[in-house]
PDB file of C-alpha atoms in Angstrom:
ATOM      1  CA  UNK V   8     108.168  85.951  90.197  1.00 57.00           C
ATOM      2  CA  UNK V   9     104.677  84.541  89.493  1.00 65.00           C
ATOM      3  CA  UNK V  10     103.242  87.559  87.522  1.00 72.00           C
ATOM      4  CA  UNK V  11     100.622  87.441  84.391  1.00 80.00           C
ATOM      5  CA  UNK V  12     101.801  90.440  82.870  1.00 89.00           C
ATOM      6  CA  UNK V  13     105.062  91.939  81.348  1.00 94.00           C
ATOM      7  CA  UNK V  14     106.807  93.875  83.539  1.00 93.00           C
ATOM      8  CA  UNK V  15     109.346  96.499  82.756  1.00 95.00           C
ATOM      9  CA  UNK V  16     110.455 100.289  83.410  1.00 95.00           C
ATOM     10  CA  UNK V  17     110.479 103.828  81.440  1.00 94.00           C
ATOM     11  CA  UNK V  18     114.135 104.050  80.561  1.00 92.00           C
ATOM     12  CA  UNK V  19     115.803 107.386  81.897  1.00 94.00           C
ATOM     13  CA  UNK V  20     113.403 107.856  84.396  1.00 95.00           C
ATOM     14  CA  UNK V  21     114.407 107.892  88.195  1.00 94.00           C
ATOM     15  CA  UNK V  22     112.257 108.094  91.617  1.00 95.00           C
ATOM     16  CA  UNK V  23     114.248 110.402  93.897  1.00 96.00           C
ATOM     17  CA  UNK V  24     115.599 108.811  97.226  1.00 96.00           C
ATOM     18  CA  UNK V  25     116.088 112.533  98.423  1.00 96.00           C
ATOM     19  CA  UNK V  26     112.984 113.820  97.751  1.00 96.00           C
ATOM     20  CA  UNK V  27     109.451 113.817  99.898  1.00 97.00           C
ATOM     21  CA  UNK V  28     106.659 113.066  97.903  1.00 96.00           C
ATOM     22  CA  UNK V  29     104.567 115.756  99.999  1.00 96.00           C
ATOM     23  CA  UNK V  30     100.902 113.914  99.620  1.00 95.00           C
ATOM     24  CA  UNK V  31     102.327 110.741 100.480  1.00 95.00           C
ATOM     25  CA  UNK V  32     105.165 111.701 102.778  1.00 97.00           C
ATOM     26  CA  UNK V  33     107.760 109.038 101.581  1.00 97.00           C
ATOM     27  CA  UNK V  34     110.857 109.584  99.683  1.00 97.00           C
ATOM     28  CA  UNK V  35     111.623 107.945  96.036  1.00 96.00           C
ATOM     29  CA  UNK V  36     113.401 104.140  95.818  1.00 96.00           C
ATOM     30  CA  UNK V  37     116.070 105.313  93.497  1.00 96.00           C
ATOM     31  CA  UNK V  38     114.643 102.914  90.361  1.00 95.00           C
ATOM     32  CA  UNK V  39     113.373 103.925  87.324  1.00 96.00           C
ATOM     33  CA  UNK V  40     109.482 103.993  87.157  1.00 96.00           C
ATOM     34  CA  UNK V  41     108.021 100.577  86.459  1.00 96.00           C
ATOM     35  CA  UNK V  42     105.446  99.830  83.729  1.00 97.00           C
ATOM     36  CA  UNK V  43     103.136  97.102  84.481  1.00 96.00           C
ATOM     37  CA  UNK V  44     102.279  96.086  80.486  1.00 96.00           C
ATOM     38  CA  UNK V  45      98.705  94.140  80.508  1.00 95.00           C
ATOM     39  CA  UNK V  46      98.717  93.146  76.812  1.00 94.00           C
ATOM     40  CA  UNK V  47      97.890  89.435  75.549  1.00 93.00           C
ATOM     41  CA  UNK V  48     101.042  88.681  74.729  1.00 92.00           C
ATOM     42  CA  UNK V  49     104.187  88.003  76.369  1.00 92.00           C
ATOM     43  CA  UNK V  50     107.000  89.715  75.577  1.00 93.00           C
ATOM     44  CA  UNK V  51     111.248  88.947  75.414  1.00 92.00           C
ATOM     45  CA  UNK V  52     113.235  90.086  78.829  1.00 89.00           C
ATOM     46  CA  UNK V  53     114.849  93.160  78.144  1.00 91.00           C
ATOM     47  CA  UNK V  54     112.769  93.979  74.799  1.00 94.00           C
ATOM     48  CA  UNK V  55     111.857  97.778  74.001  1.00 95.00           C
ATOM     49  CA  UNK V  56     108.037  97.924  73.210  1.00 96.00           C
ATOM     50  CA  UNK V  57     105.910 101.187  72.291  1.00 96.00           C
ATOM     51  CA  UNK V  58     103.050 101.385  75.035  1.00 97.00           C
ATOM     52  CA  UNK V  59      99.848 103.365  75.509  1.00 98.00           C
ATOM     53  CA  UNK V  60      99.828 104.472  79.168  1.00 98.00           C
ATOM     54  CA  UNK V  61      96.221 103.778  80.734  1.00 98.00           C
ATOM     55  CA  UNK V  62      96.997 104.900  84.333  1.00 97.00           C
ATOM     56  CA  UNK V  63      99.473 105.224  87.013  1.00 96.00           C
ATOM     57  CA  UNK V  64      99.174 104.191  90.953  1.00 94.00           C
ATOM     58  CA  UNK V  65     101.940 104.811  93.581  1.00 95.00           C
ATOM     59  CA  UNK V  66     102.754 101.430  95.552  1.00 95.00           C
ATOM     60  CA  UNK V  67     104.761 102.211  99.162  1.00 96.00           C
ATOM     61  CA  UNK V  68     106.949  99.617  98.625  1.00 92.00           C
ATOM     62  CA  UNK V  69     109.309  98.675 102.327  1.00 94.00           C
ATOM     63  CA  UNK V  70     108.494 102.480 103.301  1.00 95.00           C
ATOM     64  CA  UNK V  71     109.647 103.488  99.633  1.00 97.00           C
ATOM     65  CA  UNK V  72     107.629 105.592  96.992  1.00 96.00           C
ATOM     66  CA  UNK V  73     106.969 103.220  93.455  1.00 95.00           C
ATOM     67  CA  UNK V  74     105.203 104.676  90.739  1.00 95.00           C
ATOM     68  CA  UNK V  75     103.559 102.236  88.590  1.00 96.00           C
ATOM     69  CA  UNK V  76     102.128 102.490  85.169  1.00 98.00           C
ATOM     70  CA  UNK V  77      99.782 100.432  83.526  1.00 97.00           C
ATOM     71  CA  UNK V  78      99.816  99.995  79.754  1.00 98.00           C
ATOM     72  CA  UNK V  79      99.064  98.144  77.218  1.00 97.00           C
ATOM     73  CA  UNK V  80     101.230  97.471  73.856  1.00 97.00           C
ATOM     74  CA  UNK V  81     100.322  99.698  71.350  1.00 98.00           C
ATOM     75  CA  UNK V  82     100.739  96.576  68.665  1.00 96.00           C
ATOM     76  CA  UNK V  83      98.115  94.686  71.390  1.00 97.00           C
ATOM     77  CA  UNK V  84      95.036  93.263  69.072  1.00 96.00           C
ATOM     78  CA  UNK V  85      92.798  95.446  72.069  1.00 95.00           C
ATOM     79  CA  UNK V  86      94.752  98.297  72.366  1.00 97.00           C
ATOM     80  CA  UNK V  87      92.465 100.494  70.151  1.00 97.00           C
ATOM     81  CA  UNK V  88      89.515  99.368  72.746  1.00 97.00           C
ATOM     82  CA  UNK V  89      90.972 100.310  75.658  1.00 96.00           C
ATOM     83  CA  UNK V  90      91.837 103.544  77.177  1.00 97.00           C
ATOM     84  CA  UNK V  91      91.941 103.864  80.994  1.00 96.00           C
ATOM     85  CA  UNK V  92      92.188 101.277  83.869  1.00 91.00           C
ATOM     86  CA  UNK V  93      88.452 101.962  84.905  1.00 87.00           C
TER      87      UNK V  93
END
């Protein structure tokens, strides 16, 4: 992938493949939730960071339901500056 951010998930977390989201009428893609980290820095594959959640969008995804968070590191230099995605 060609991304400029770190991408990971919230471990034990799931999105339901059974269950209807009823505002958006599509069922869960059995994956954890993703976290979409926006930080300055780049961070290891499969390295556990603390975050600071800034907002969350849901992405229909080949007719599946994927919740996204955006965060930033908590150890980010701007963390302290910024607290919501607007």
């Amino acid at each position: 992938y060609n991304i400029n951010w770190n991408y990971g998930l919230l471990p034990q977390t799931w999105e339901d493949p059974a269950k209807i989201d009823p505002i958006l009428n599509v069922k869960g893609d059995n994956d954890p939730v993703d976290v979409v980290e926006i930080g300055s820095q780049v961070h290891t594959s499969g390295g556990v960071y603390k975050v600071k959640p800034l907002g969350v969008y849901a992405m229909i995804d080949s007719g599946e339901l994927d919740w996204k968070v955006i965060a930033i590191s908590v150890d980010d230099p701007k963390a302290a500056l910024v607290n919501d995605v607007t």
